[in-house]
Amino acid sequence: MSPQMTDNLKPEQRRRNMQNIRGRHTGPEMIVRRFLHRLGFRFRLHVPTLPGRPDIVLPRHHLVILVHGCFWHRHGCRWTPMPATREEAWLAKFDRNIERDSEVKAALETAGWRVVVIWSCE
């Protein structure tokens, strides 16, 4: 089991912080995009017609790259602490994220796409 983290913020501050977390154009995603572009790859972003709106799609190579945040997608590294409050709610949320990740990966592979998952700690 991973270590618990304590919350030093007031509920209103925590709520504002959580609202500002975005799923697109994250730091790790931008690093991967710049790297691919530097290597000469051209790609599409967040294609709405594909399951799960993958972060990066290389149509020519029939490849999808999913850039997962360790905390939200439960990588298991040191960036995956368990929040100290409302543990049951967090567990339900994390379990659903993991389940959705599996469903999206399976749907993409069934549709003939190769899927690569890159974790934000990598």
JSON list of N, CA and C in Angstrom, two decimals, residues 2 6 11 13 16 24 31 35 43 58 72-73 80 91 97 99 105 108-109:
[
{"chain": "A", "resi": 2, "resn": "SER", "atom": "N", "xyz": [0.51, 2.24, -0.73]},
{"chain": "A", "resi": 2, "resn": "SER", "atom": "CA", "xyz": [1.32, 3.45, -0.82]},
{"chain": "A", "resi": 2, "resn": "SER", "atom": "C", "xyz": [1.08, 4.34, 0.40]},
{"chain": "A", "resi": 6, "resn": "THR", "atom": "N", "xyz": [-1.19, 13.92, 3.65]},
{"chain": "A", "resi": 6, "resn": "THR", "atom": "CA", "xyz": [-2.08, 14.74, 4.46]},
{"chain": "A", "resi": 6, "resn": "THR", "atom": "C", "xyz": [-2.41, 16.00, 3.69]},
{"chain": "A", "resi": 11, "resn": "PRO", "atom": "N", "xyz": [-10.84, 23.14, 2.67]},
{"chain": "A", "resi": 11, "resn": "PRO", "atom": "CA", "xyz": [-11.67, 22.52, 1.62]},
{"chain": "A", "resi": 11, "resn": "PRO", "atom": "C", "xyz": [-11.88, 23.41, 0.40]},
{"chain": "A", "resi": 13, "resn": "GLN", "atom": "N", "xyz": [-9.89, 25.79, -0.76]},
{"chain": "A", "resi": 13, "resn": "GLN", "atom": "CA", "xyz": [-8.63, 25.85, -1.51]},
{"chain": "A", "resi": 13, "resn": "GLN", "atom": "C", "xyz": [-8.40, 24.55, -2.28]},
{"chain": "A", "resi": 16, "resn": "ARG", "atom": "N", "xyz": [-10.65, 24.45, -5.37]},
{"chain": "A", "resi": 16, "resn": "ARG", "atom": "CA", "xyz": [-10.13, 25.28, -6.46]},
{"chain": "A", "resi": 16, "resn": "ARG", "atom": "C", "xyz": [-8.93, 24.62, -7.13]},
{"chain": "A", "resi": 24, "resn": "ARG", "atom": "N", "xyz": [-5.66, 17.83, -20.64]},
{"chain": "A", "resi": 24, "resn": "ARG", "atom": "CA", "xyz": [-5.01, 18.03, -21.93]},
{"chain": "A", "resi": 24, "resn": "ARG", "atom": "C", "xyz": [-3.84, 18.98, -21.79]},
{"chain": "A", "resi": 31, "resn": "ILE", "atom": "N", "xyz": [6.09, 17.33, -23.21]},
{"chain": "A", "resi": 31, "resn": "ILE", "atom": "CA", "xyz": [7.44, 16.80, -23.38]},
{"chain": "A", "resi": 31, "resn": "ILE", "atom": "C", "xyz": [7.46, 15.72, -24.45]},
{"chain": "A", "resi": 35, "resn": "PHE", "atom": "N", "xyz": [9.28, 15.95, -28.17]},
{"chain": "A", "resi": 35, "resn": "PHE", "atom": "CA", "xyz": [10.24, 14.90, -28.54]},
{"chain": "A", "resi": 35, "resn": "PHE", "atom": "C", "xyz": [9.87, 14.26, -29.88]},
{"chain": "A", "resi": 43, "resn": "PHE", "atom": "N", "xyz": [1.60, 14.28, -35.92]},
{"chain": "A", "resi": 43, "resn": "PHE", "atom": "CA", "xyz": [0.55, 13.59, -35.18]},
{"chain": "A", "resi": 43, "resn": "PHE", "atom": "C", "xyz": [-0.66, 14.48, -35.00]},
{"chain": "A", "resi": 58, "resn": "LEU", "atom": "N", "xyz": [-0.69, 8.96, -34.09]},
{"chain": "A", "resi": 58, "resn": "LEU", "atom": "CA", "xyz": [0.15, 8.98, -35.28]},
{"chain": "A", "resi": 58, "resn": "LEU", "atom": "C", "xyz": [-0.55, 8.13, -36.34]},
{"chain": "A", "resi": 72, "resn": "TRP", "atom": "N", "xyz": [-3.45, 9.89, -10.99]},
{"chain": "A", "resi": 72, "resn": "TRP", "atom": "CA", "xyz": [-4.83, 9.60, -11.41]},
{"chain": "A", "resi": 72, "resn": "TRP", "atom": "C", "xyz": [-4.99, 8.20, -11.99]},
{"chain": "A", "resi": 73, "resn": "HIS", "atom": "N", "xyz": [-3.97, 7.69, -12.63]},
{"chain": "A", "resi": 73, "resn": "HIS", "atom": "CA", "xyz": [-4.08, 6.38, -13.28]},
{"chain": "A", "resi": 73, "resn": "HIS", "atom": "C", "xyz": [-3.41, 5.27, -12.48]},
{"chain": "A", "resi": 80, "resn": "THR", "atom": "N", "xyz": [2.28, 8.18, -6.44]},
{"chain": "A", "resi": 80, "resn": "THR", "atom": "CA", "xyz": [0.94, 7.59, -6.34]},
{"chain": "A", "resi": 80, "resn": "THR", "atom": "C", "xyz": [0.49, 7.47, -4.88]},
{"chain": "A", "resi": 91, "resn": "LEU", "atom": "N", "xyz": [-10.79, 5.65, -3.63]},
{"chain": "A", "resi": 91, "resn": "LEU", "atom": "CA", "xyz": [-10.60, 4.30, -4.17]},
{"chain": "A", "resi": 91, "resn": "LEU", "atom": "C", "xyz": [-11.58, 4.02, -5.31]},
{"chain": "A", "resi": 97, "resn": "ASN", "atom": "N", "xyz": [-11.07, 4.82, -12.93]},
{"chain": "A", "resi": 97, "resn": "ASN", "atom": "CA", "xyz": [-10.07, 5.29, -13.90]},
{"chain": "A", "resi": 97, "resn": "ASN", "atom": "C", "xyz": [-9.29, 4.12, -14.49]},
{"chain": "A", "resi": 99, "resn": "GLU", "atom": "N", "xyz": [-10.26, 0.99, -14.66]},
{"chain": "A", "resi": 99, "resn": "GLU", "atom": "CA", "xyz": [-11.19, 0.21, -15.49]},
{"chain": "A", "resi": 99, "resn": "GLU", "atom": "C", "xyz": [-11.39, 0.89, -16.85]},
{"chain": "A", "resi": 105, "resn": "LYS", "atom": "N", "xyz": [-8.04, 1.03, -23.92]},
{"chain": "A", "resi": 105, "resn": "LYS", "atom": "CA", "xyz": [-6.93, 0.32, -24.57]},
{"chain": "A", "resi": 105, "resn": "LYS", "atom": "C", "xyz": [-7.46, -0.86, -25.39]},
{"chain": "A", "resi": 108, "resn": "LEU", "atom": "N", "xyz": [-9.23, 0.40, -28.56]},
{"chain": "A", "resi": 108, "resn": "LEU", "atom": "CA", "xyz": [-8.28, 0.87, -29.57]},
{"chain": "A", "resi": 108, "resn": "LEU", "atom": "C", "xyz": [-7.58, -0.30, -30.25]},
{"chain": "A", "resi": 109, "resn": "GLU", "atom": "N", "xyz": [-7.17, -1.29, -29.47]},
{"chain": "A", "resi": 109, "resn": "GLU", "atom": "CA", "xyz": [-6.51, -2.46, -30.05]},
{"chain": "A", "resi": 109, "resn": "GLU", "atom": "C", "xyz": [-7.46, -3.25, -30.93]}
]
